[in-house]
Short mmCIF file of C-alpha atoms in Angstrom, two decimals:
data_model
loop_
_atom_site.label_atom_id
_atom_site.label_comp_id
_atom_site.label_asym_id
_atom_site.label_seq_id
_atom_site.Cartn_x
_atom_site.Cartn_y
_atom_site.Cartn_z
CA ALA L 1 18.51 -3.31 -21.62
CA GLU L 2 20.34 -4.35 -24.85
CA HIS L 3 16.88 -5.52 -26.19
CA LEU L 4 15.26 -2.21 -25.52
CA LEU L 5 17.04 0.33 -27.97
CA ARG L 6 19.42 0.63 -30.58
CA ASP L 7 21.92 3.49 -30.23
CA SER L 8 20.15 6.42 -31.27
CA ASP L 9 23.57 7.94 -32.63
CA SER L 10 23.59 5.36 -35.11
CA GLY L 11 20.43 6.64 -36.77
CA SER L 12 19.10 3.14 -37.14
CA GLY L 13 15.59 1.91 -37.04
CA SER L 14 13.60 0.59 -34.18
CA ALA L 15 14.58 -2.47 -32.43
CA LYS L 16 12.03 -5.39 -32.28
CA SER L 17 10.41 -5.89 -28.84
CA GLU L 18 8.11 -8.41 -27.46
CA VAL L 19 5.05 -7.36 -25.12
CA SER L 20 4.13 -8.71 -21.91
CA PRO L 21 0.65 -9.96 -22.28
CA SER L 22 -0.09 -9.24 -18.44
CA LEU L 23 1.16 -5.61 -18.78
CA ALA L 24 -0.92 -5.10 -22.06
CA ALA L 25 -4.07 -6.24 -20.11
CA ALA L 26 -3.26 -3.88 -17.21
CA ALA L 27 -2.46 -0.96 -19.39
CA PRO L 28 -4.72 1.95 -19.17
CA PRO L 29 -6.81 3.49 -22.11
CA GLY L 30 -4.40 5.12 -24.53
CA ALA L 31 -1.47 2.97 -23.80
CA THR L 32 -1.00 0.97 -27.00
CA GLN L 33 1.54 -1.64 -27.99
CA SER L 34 2.71 0.63 -30.75
CA SER L 35 4.11 3.55 -28.72
CA ILE L 36 4.88 4.78 -25.49
CA ARG L 37 4.76 8.34 -24.08
CA LEU L 38 6.43 9.26 -20.76
CA ARG L 39 5.94 12.54 -19.63
CA ARG L 40 8.34 13.60 -16.76
CA LYS L 41 11.48 15.28 -16.67
CA LEU L 42 13.85 13.31 -14.26
CA PRO L 43 16.52 15.35 -12.35
CA LEU L 44 19.76 13.51 -12.58
CA ALA L 45 20.58 14.23 -8.95
CA ALA L 46 17.83 11.85 -7.91
CA LEU L 47 19.09 8.86 -9.94
CA GLY L 48 22.33 7.97 -8.76
CA ALA L 49 26.12 8.78 -8.65
CA GLN L 50 27.13 6.54 -11.69
CA THR L 51 24.87 8.50 -14.04
CA PRO L 52 26.77 10.93 -16.58
CA LYS L 53 26.98 14.28 -15.09
CA ALA L 54 24.21 15.99 -17.55
CA ALA L 55 20.75 16.76 -16.72
CA ILE L 56 18.48 14.11 -18.38
CA GLY L 57 14.78 13.72 -18.84
CA ILE L 58 12.28 11.76 -20.63
CA SER L 59 10.85 13.72 -23.58
CA SER L 60 7.21 14.59 -23.38
CA SER L 61 7.18 15.92 -26.86
CA GLU L 62 7.66 12.83 -28.58
CA ARG L 63 6.07 9.43 -29.30
CA PHE L 64 8.65 6.76 -29.51
CA PRO L 65 8.11 3.60 -31.49
CA LEU L 66 7.70 0.38 -29.53
CA GLY L 67 10.95 -0.70 -27.96
CA GLN L 68 12.67 2.86 -28.57
CA LEU L 69 12.53 4.57 -25.15
CA VAL L 70 14.98 7.37 -25.45
CA ILE L 71 16.10 9.79 -22.74
CA ASP L 72 17.03 13.29 -24.09
CA ARG L 73 20.56 14.55 -22.47
CA THR L 74 20.39 18.20 -21.88
CA PRO L 75 23.28 19.61 -24.03
CA THR L 76 26.31 20.58 -22.28
CA MET L 77 27.43 22.49 -25.11
CA PRO L 78 25.65 24.81 -27.68
CA GLY L 79 24.43 23.09 -30.47
CA SER L 80 24.99 19.63 -29.10
CA THR L 81 22.11 16.97 -30.23
CA ARG L 82 23.44 14.07 -28.82
CA ARG L 83 20.88 11.94 -26.94
CA LEU L 84 21.23 9.25 -23.98
CA THR L 85 19.46 5.69 -24.32
CA LEU L 86 18.71 3.61 -21.59
CA GLN L 87 20.93 1.07 -22.96
CA ARG L 88 23.84 3.48 -21.88
CA LEU L 89 22.46 3.80 -18.27
CA PRO L 90 23.64 1.73 -15.64
CA ALA L 91 21.11 -0.91 -14.60
CA ASP L 92 20.83 0.43 -10.85
CA VAL L 93 19.14 3.59 -12.00
CA HIS L 94 16.51 2.09 -14.08
CA THR L 95 14.46 1.74 -10.78
CA PRO L 96 14.52 5.13 -9.72
CA ILE L 97 13.62 6.47 -13.19
CA LEU L 98 10.49 4.18 -13.19
CA SER L 99 9.63 4.98 -9.56
CA LEU L 100 9.01 8.73 -10.87
CA LEU L 101 6.11 7.54 -13.23
CA ASP L 102 2.63 7.48 -12.52
CA ALA L 103 0.71 4.14 -13.16
CA ALA L 104 -0.21 4.82 -16.62
CA ASP L 105 3.15 5.63 -17.43
CA LEU L 106 4.57 2.28 -15.80
CA ALA L 107 2.14 0.44 -17.89
CA ARG L 108 3.35 1.95 -21.02
CA ALA L 109 7.13 1.35 -20.10
CA GLY L 110 6.54 -2.27 -19.20
CA MET L 111 5.08 -2.79 -22.65
CA THR L 112 8.34 -1.77 -24.37
CA HIS L 113 9.71 -5.11 -23.76
CA ARG L 114 9.22 -8.33 -21.66
CA SER L 115 12.37 -8.14 -19.92
CA TRP L 116 10.88 -5.03 -17.97
CA HIS L 117 7.56 -6.77 -16.96
CA LYS L 118 9.08 -8.01 -13.68
CA LEU L 119 10.69 -4.65 -12.79
CA VAL L 120 7.60 -2.65 -13.48
CA VAL L 121 5.66 -4.71 -11.53
CA GLN L 122 7.92 -4.62 -8.66
CA VAL L 123 7.88 -0.90 -8.86
CA ALA L 124 4.24 -0.69 -8.93
CA GLU L 125 3.68 -3.03 -5.96
CA GLN L 126 6.48 -1.13 -3.67
CA ARG L 127 4.70 2.27 -4.31
CA LEU L 128 1.03 0.46 -3.75
CA TYR L 129 2.02 -0.87 -0.49
CA GLU L 130 3.99 2.16 0.77
CA ARG L 131 0.66 4.04 0.41
CA ARG L 132 -1.86 1.54 1.05
CA GLY L 133 -0.17 -0.39 3.89
CA PRO L 134 1.24 -3.98 3.79
CA LEU L 135 -0.87 -6.85 3.12
CA PRO L 136 -1.18 -9.90 5.53
CA PRO L 137 1.63 -12.54 5.31
CA GLY L 138 1.14 -14.68 2.01
CA VAL L 139 -1.20 -12.36 0.42
CA VAL L 140 -0.36 -10.39 -2.67
CA CYS L 141 -2.17 -8.14 -5.05
CA PRO L 142 -2.80 -9.63 -8.52
CA CYS L 143 -3.23 -6.58 -10.36
CA PRO L 144 -0.75 -3.72 -8.73
CA LEU L 145 -0.65 -1.52 -11.85
CA ARG L 146 -4.64 -1.57 -11.89
CA SER L 147 -4.66 -0.78 -8.04
CA LEU L 148 -1.92 2.00 -8.16
CA ALA L 149 -3.78 3.72 -10.90
CA THR L 150 -6.93 3.51 -8.69
CA LEU L 151 -5.18 4.74 -5.62
CA GLU L 152 -3.95 7.66 -7.96
CA ALA L 153 -7.28 8.52 -9.20
CA ILE L 154 -8.60 8.79 -5.64
CA GLU L 155 -5.70 10.77 -4.56
CA ARG L 156 -6.40 13.24 -7.63
CA ALA L 157 -10.02 13.46 -6.51
CA VAL L 158 -9.86 14.06 -2.71
CA GLY L 159 -6.30 14.15 -1.93
CA PRO L 160 -4.16 11.81 -0.10
CA ARG L 161 -4.94 10.35 3.19
CA PRO L 162 -5.24 13.01 5.79
CA ARG L 163 -3.02 12.83 8.78
CA ASP L 164 -4.69 15.12 11.02
CA ARG L 165 -8.03 13.21 11.15
CA GLY L 166 -9.83 9.96 10.73
CA TRP L 167 -13.12 8.81 9.54
CA ARG L 168 -14.95 9.33 12.88
CA ASP L 169 -14.04 12.95 12.55
CA GLU L 170 -15.68 13.39 9.34
CA TRP L 171 -18.73 11.29 10.43
CA PRO L 172 -21.19 14.14 11.59
CA ALA L 173 -20.76 16.27 8.31
CA MET L 174 -20.93 13.18 6.08
CA CYS L 175 -24.11 11.70 7.80
CA SER L 176 -25.93 15.25 7.72
CA GLU L 177 -25.04 15.47 3.94
CA TRP L 178 -26.31 11.94 3.58
CA TYR L 179 -29.84 13.03 4.87
CA LYS L 180 -30.03 15.94 2.59
CA LEU L 181 -29.05 14.37 -0.55
CA LEU L 182 -31.84 11.68 0.16
CA GLY L 183 -34.22 14.46 0.38
CA GLY L 184 -34.45 14.91 4.11
CA GLU L 185 -33.71 17.68 6.51
CA ALA L 186 -30.26 17.89 8.15
CA PRO L 187 -30.68 16.78 11.63
CA ALA L 188 -29.34 19.08 14.44
CA SER L 189 -25.57 18.59 15.46
CA HIS L 190 -26.42 17.25 18.84
CA ILE L 191 -27.74 14.18 17.36
CA PHE L 192 -24.34 13.16 16.48
CA GLU L 193 -22.89 13.38 19.94
CA GLY L 194 -22.36 10.75 22.63
CA GLY L 195 -24.90 8.09 22.35
CA ALA L 196 -27.54 10.02 20.19
CA PRO L 197 -29.37 8.29 17.41
CA GLU L 198 -27.07 9.17 14.61
CA SER L 199 -23.88 8.98 16.72
CA VAL L 200 -20.97 6.54 15.52
CA ASP L 201 -21.56 4.89 18.93
CA GLN L 202 -25.08 4.15 18.26
CA LYS L 203 -24.49 3.13 14.66
CA LEU L 204 -21.96 0.45 16.04
CA GLN L 205 -24.63 -0.92 18.23
CA ASN L 206 -27.10 -0.93 15.46
CA PHE L 207 -24.50 -2.68 13.28
CA ALA L 208 -22.98 -4.66 15.64
CA LEU L 209 -23.57 -8.08 14.05
CA ALA L 210 -21.86 -6.85 10.86
CA VAL L 211 -19.05 -5.56 12.53
CA ASP L 212 -18.44 -8.66 14.53
CA GLN L 213 -18.91 -10.91 11.50
CA LYS L 214 -16.05 -8.82 9.73
CA ILE L 215 -13.57 -8.90 12.79
CA ARG L 216 -14.14 -12.86 13.14
CA THR L 217 -12.98 -13.17 9.57
CA GLY L 218 -9.75 -11.32 9.91
CA TRP L 219 -10.68 -7.57 9.47
CA PRO L 220 -8.90 -4.95 11.42
CA GLU L 221 -11.39 -3.55 14.20
CA ASP L 222 -11.34 0.17 12.86
CA GLN L 223 -11.87 -1.00 9.09
CA ALA L 224 -14.58 -3.24 10.11
CA GLN L 225 -16.43 -0.46 12.10
CA ALA L 226 -15.73 2.08 9.36
CA VAL L 227 -17.12 -0.02 6.54
CA SER L 228 -20.11 -1.08 8.46
CA VAL L 229 -21.05 2.32 9.53
CA ILE L 230 -20.23 4.57 6.36
CA VAL L 231 -21.52 2.46 3.54
CA PRO L 232 -25.09 2.22 4.71
CA CYS L 233 -25.03 5.66 5.98
CA GLY L 234 -22.76 7.93 4.11
CA HIS L 235 -22.19 6.44 0.81
CA VAL L 236 -23.96 9.05 -1.58
CA ALA L 237 -22.01 11.81 0.34
CA LEU L 238 -18.77 10.00 -0.65
CA ALA L 239 -19.95 9.96 -3.98
CA ARG L 240 -20.75 13.60 -4.23
CA ALA L 241 -17.32 14.50 -3.05
CA LEU L 242 -15.44 12.14 -5.29
CA LEU L 243 -17.35 13.64 -8.48
CA GLU L 244 -16.62 17.19 -7.29
CA HIS L 245 -13.06 16.73 -5.94
CA ASP L 246 -13.97 17.48 -2.55
CA SER L 247 -11.40 16.46 0.23
CA CYS L 248 -13.96 16.65 3.03
CA TYR L 249 -14.38 12.88 3.36
CA ALA L 250 -10.82 11.88 2.40
CA ALA L 251 -10.24 9.96 5.37
CA SER L 252 -13.26 8.04 5.09
CA THR L 253 -12.92 7.27 1.56
CA HIS L 254 -9.26 6.04 1.80
CA THR L 255 -10.36 3.73 4.76
CA ILE L 256 -12.97 2.24 2.69
CA MET L 257 -10.60 1.90 -0.25
CA GLN L 258 -7.88 0.44 1.82
CA ALA L 259 -10.26 -2.12 3.72
CA LEU L 260 -11.80 -3.37 0.39
CA PHE L 261 -8.34 -3.59 -1.44
CA ALA L 262 -7.01 -5.87 1.33
CA ARG L 263 -10.07 -8.23 1.31
CA ALA L 264 -10.10 -8.41 -2.36
CA CYS L 265 -6.35 -9.65 -2.27
CA ALA L 266 -7.31 -12.10 0.45
CA ALA L 267 -10.03 -13.60 -1.33
CA THR L 268 -9.79 -17.13 -2.37
CA GLU L 269 -12.65 -17.57 -4.77
CA PRO L 270 -14.92 -15.37 -6.85
CA ALA L 271 -18.40 -14.45 -5.50
CA PRO L 272 -21.36 -16.40 -6.38
CA PRO L 273 -24.14 -14.39 -8.45
CA LEU L 274 -25.31 -11.38 -6.39
CA PHE L 275 -28.41 -9.34 -6.56
CA ALA L 276 -29.52 -5.88 -5.87
CA ALA L 277 -32.51 -3.59 -6.63
CA LEU L 278 -31.68 -1.00 -9.37
CA SER L 279 -33.77 1.81 -8.18
CA GLY L 280 -35.98 2.96 -5.10
CA GLU L 281 -34.89 4.09 -1.64
CA PHE L 282 -32.12 1.50 -1.32
CA GLY L 283 -31.31 0.85 -5.09
CA LEU L 284 -27.97 1.07 -6.84
CA ALA L 285 -29.16 4.16 -8.96
CA THR L 286 -29.98 5.87 -5.64
CA ASN L 287 -26.54 5.44 -4.29
CA GLY L 288 -24.93 6.43 -7.78
CA ALA L 289 -26.61 7.93 -10.73
CA GLU L 290 -24.50 6.10 -13.25
CA TRP L 291 -26.46 3.00 -12.57
CA SER L 292 -29.29 4.62 -14.25
CA LEU L 293 -27.72 3.65 -17.50
CA LEU L 294 -29.22 0.29 -17.36
CA GLN L 295 -32.18 0.78 -19.27
CA PRO L 296 -34.18 -1.79 -21.27
CA HIS L 297 -33.01 -0.44 -24.38
CA ALA L 298 -29.30 -0.41 -23.17
CA ARG L 299 -27.04 -2.29 -25.48
CA THR L 300 -24.93 -5.25 -24.29
CA GLY L 301 -21.41 -3.81 -23.62
CA THR L 302 -22.46 -0.50 -22.14
CA THR L 303 -19.93 0.24 -19.60
CA PHE L 304 -19.75 2.93 -16.70
CA THR L 305 -17.72 3.95 -13.81
CA THR L 306 -19.25 3.74 -10.21
CA THR L 307 -18.82 6.49 -7.48
CA ALA L 308 -20.32 5.11 -4.46
CA PRO L 309 -19.48 1.89 -2.64
CA VAL L 310 -22.53 -0.35 -3.20
CA GLU L 311 -23.75 -3.72 -1.73
CA ALA L 312 -25.45 -6.60 -3.21
CA ILE L 313 -26.33 -9.90 -1.60
CA VAL L 314 -26.70 -13.71 -2.03
CA PRO L 315 -30.34 -14.55 -3.14
CA ASP L 316 -32.53 -16.22 -0.12
CA VAL L 317 -36.18 -16.65 0.36
CA ARG L 318 -36.57 -13.33 2.18
CA ASN L 319 -34.82 -11.10 -0.49
CA ILE L 320 -35.82 -12.39 -3.85
CA GLN L 321 -39.35 -13.49 -4.13
CA VAL L 322 -41.78 -13.85 -7.06
CA ASP L 323 -42.79 -10.27 -6.93
CA GLY L 324 -39.42 -8.82 -6.91
CA TYR L 325 -36.61 -7.68 -4.64
CA HIS L 326 -37.11 -7.13 -0.99
CA THR L 327 -34.62 -4.87 0.62
CA SER L 328 -33.50 -5.41 4.28
CA VAL L 329 -33.92 -2.34 6.60
CA ASN L 330 -32.05 -1.92 9.69
CA THR L 331 -33.91 0.34 11.97
CA GLY L 332 -32.23 0.83 15.60
CA GLY L 333 -31.10 -2.67 15.16
CA LEU L 334 -34.27 -4.25 14.23
CA LEU L 335 -34.42 -5.94 10.85
CA SER L 336 -37.38 -5.82 8.28
CA TYR L 337 -37.87 -6.34 4.59
CA LYS L 338 -39.42 -4.03 1.94
CA LEU L 339 -40.60 -4.70 -1.22
CA ALA L 340 -38.47 -2.43 -3.92
CA ASP L 341 -40.91 -1.23 -6.96
CA SER L 342 -37.66 -1.77 -9.17
CA ASP L 343 -35.98 -3.87 -11.69
CA ILE L 344 -33.21 -6.12 -10.39
CA VAL L 345 -29.44 -6.32 -11.30
CA CYS L 346 -27.27 -9.48 -10.87
CA ILE L 347 -23.67 -8.99 -10.69
CA VAL L 348 -21.27 -11.94 -11.91
CA SER L 349 -17.89 -12.42 -10.84
CA ALA L 350 -14.66 -14.01 -11.99
CA PRO L 351 -11.04 -14.40 -10.56
CA PRO L 352 -8.67 -11.60 -10.51
CA SER L 353 -6.27 -10.79 -13.37
CA ALA L 354 -3.36 -8.46 -14.02
CA SER L 355 -6.02 -6.04 -15.26
CA GLY L 356 -8.10 -5.90 -12.06
CA PHE L 357 -10.26 -7.58 -9.73
CA HIS L 358 -13.71 -9.03 -11.21
CA SER L 359 -15.35 -9.99 -7.87
CA MET L 360 -17.18 -8.35 -5.40
CA VAL L 361 -15.66 -8.08 -1.75
CA GLN L 362 -17.44 -10.46 0.89
CA THR L 363 -18.20 -8.14 3.94
CA ALA L 364 -20.92 -10.48 5.63
CA THR L 365 -21.18 -14.15 6.00
CA ALA L 366 -24.46 -14.85 7.73
CA ALA L 367 -27.57 -12.96 9.02
CA PRO L 368 -29.38 -11.09 7.57
CA SER L 369 -27.81 -12.36 4.54
CA ALA L 370 -24.31 -12.87 2.73
CA GLU L 371 -23.44 -9.44 1.54
CA TYR L 372 -20.56 -8.09 -0.79
CA MET L 373 -19.42 -4.81 -1.65
CA LEU L 374 -18.26 -2.87 -4.66
CA PRO L 375 -15.73 -0.17 -4.33
CA PRO L 376 -15.93 3.35 -5.87
CA LEU L 377 -14.24 3.75 -9.44
CA SER L 378 -15.34 0.13 -10.26
CA ARG L 379 -16.04 -0.35 -14.17
CA VAL L 380 -19.42 -2.06 -14.54
CA ARG L 381 -20.15 -3.73 -18.16
CA LEU L 382 -23.69 -4.81 -19.17
CA GLU L 383 -23.69 -8.44 -20.10
CA LYS L 384 -27.45 -9.00 -20.80
CA VAL L 385 -31.09 -8.01 -20.35
CA GLU L 386 -33.91 -10.30 -19.37
CA GLU L 387 -37.44 -9.51 -19.45
CA PRO L 388 -39.87 -10.20 -16.39
CA GLY L 389 -40.92 -13.80 -16.02
CA SER L 390 -38.01 -15.23 -18.44
CA TRP L 391 -35.41 -15.71 -15.71
CA LYS L 392 -35.16 -17.75 -12.41
CA VAL L 393 -33.35 -17.67 -9.27
CA ARG L 394 -33.67 -20.33 -6.69
CA ARG L 395 -36.25 -22.08 -9.12
CA ARG L 396 -38.66 -19.07 -8.93
CA SER L 397 -39.65 -17.25 -11.79
CA VAL L 398 -39.55 -13.44 -11.04
CA ARG L 399 -41.70 -10.82 -12.40
CA ARG L 400 -39.07 -8.21 -12.77
CA ARG L 401 -36.43 -7.21 -15.46
CA LEU L 402 -33.07 -8.54 -14.96
CA TYR L 403 -29.89 -6.83 -15.60
CA THR L 404 -26.78 -8.92 -15.71
CA VAL L 405 -23.45 -7.17 -15.36
CA SER L 406 -19.74 -7.96 -14.65
CA VAL L 407 -17.62 -5.82 -12.91
CA GLU L 408 -13.64 -4.72 -12.56
CA PHE L 409 -11.72 -2.55 -10.23
CA GLY L 410 -8.36 -1.94 -8.73
#
């Protein structure tokens, strides 16, 4: 703490401070290394008995130089202007103060000095695991600040995880909306009941192989079932609710995010290059309109944020051929391949860092193909565009335009 501030009563200038590189990488847009802005008033009663008996708060009206995190003391006497610095607060109240900040402000606080790096990360991890649930033994999150920021963004959009319902309760409305958003008619309500064609039970039979693969690789059964059913048959409805801040599918959204977060943390290596159709019936742009930003004239470095969970596959002789991308279609448990009249997207991966995960999450290991998934609120960056016939996959020259992108998420 002695490195954080100079005594504000002395009128001296700002103290020199060092910035943790990992916190700087994890900081959200606007959290610069030259300033820190903390927004909330902190009630003294919540901070501990050793704090002086005066109401204190972190000022929202000032922007302090790096290393000068100053706490305003509410004057106890008219005309008092004395301010209380963190240097004067007992060490045992630093954690309660930080625990009241959101992820963006935690990143800013951590950037005031290297000595706060460990404390800020610990606070972020504690809050993240309290709301996402514990990870398996030996598994840690490499980017707790980024993941906490994503969780907070999800909660701002659809609310916290509901306690009065689960994803199965939301399934009939979600699947019905999925039909309508894809241009069809909403089916009658009885089609979702019992063993009817669109019921959860029937979907679990159709996707039994995908569910079994997940469970055999360590997925909890409920998460394996939810991801296998919701993503193919409800993803566009989730995207609509996320965009419009509608809480109707909050349980499903949190279930998907929690499952993919746990598997991303447990991954031991990045995914190989993955492929998907850009447009068409099962294309990325059909799942989320933001993918339509991938155009022949798009500049390298173009970025956008996803709204729907999307899938991509490891190329094999069935899905990537000379004429383009062939989408696998599961109809009542029967698998077929359909040529997509579409350009193709290649998603490249990298190891995780403090700024986020950079690899899609594996959700299937075998037939019909090895599949990976990207969660909502992922940031996609265009790396390059290659014209038809100028690139190869599995030693085949493909007559479709290829967009290569990288990803980042929490």
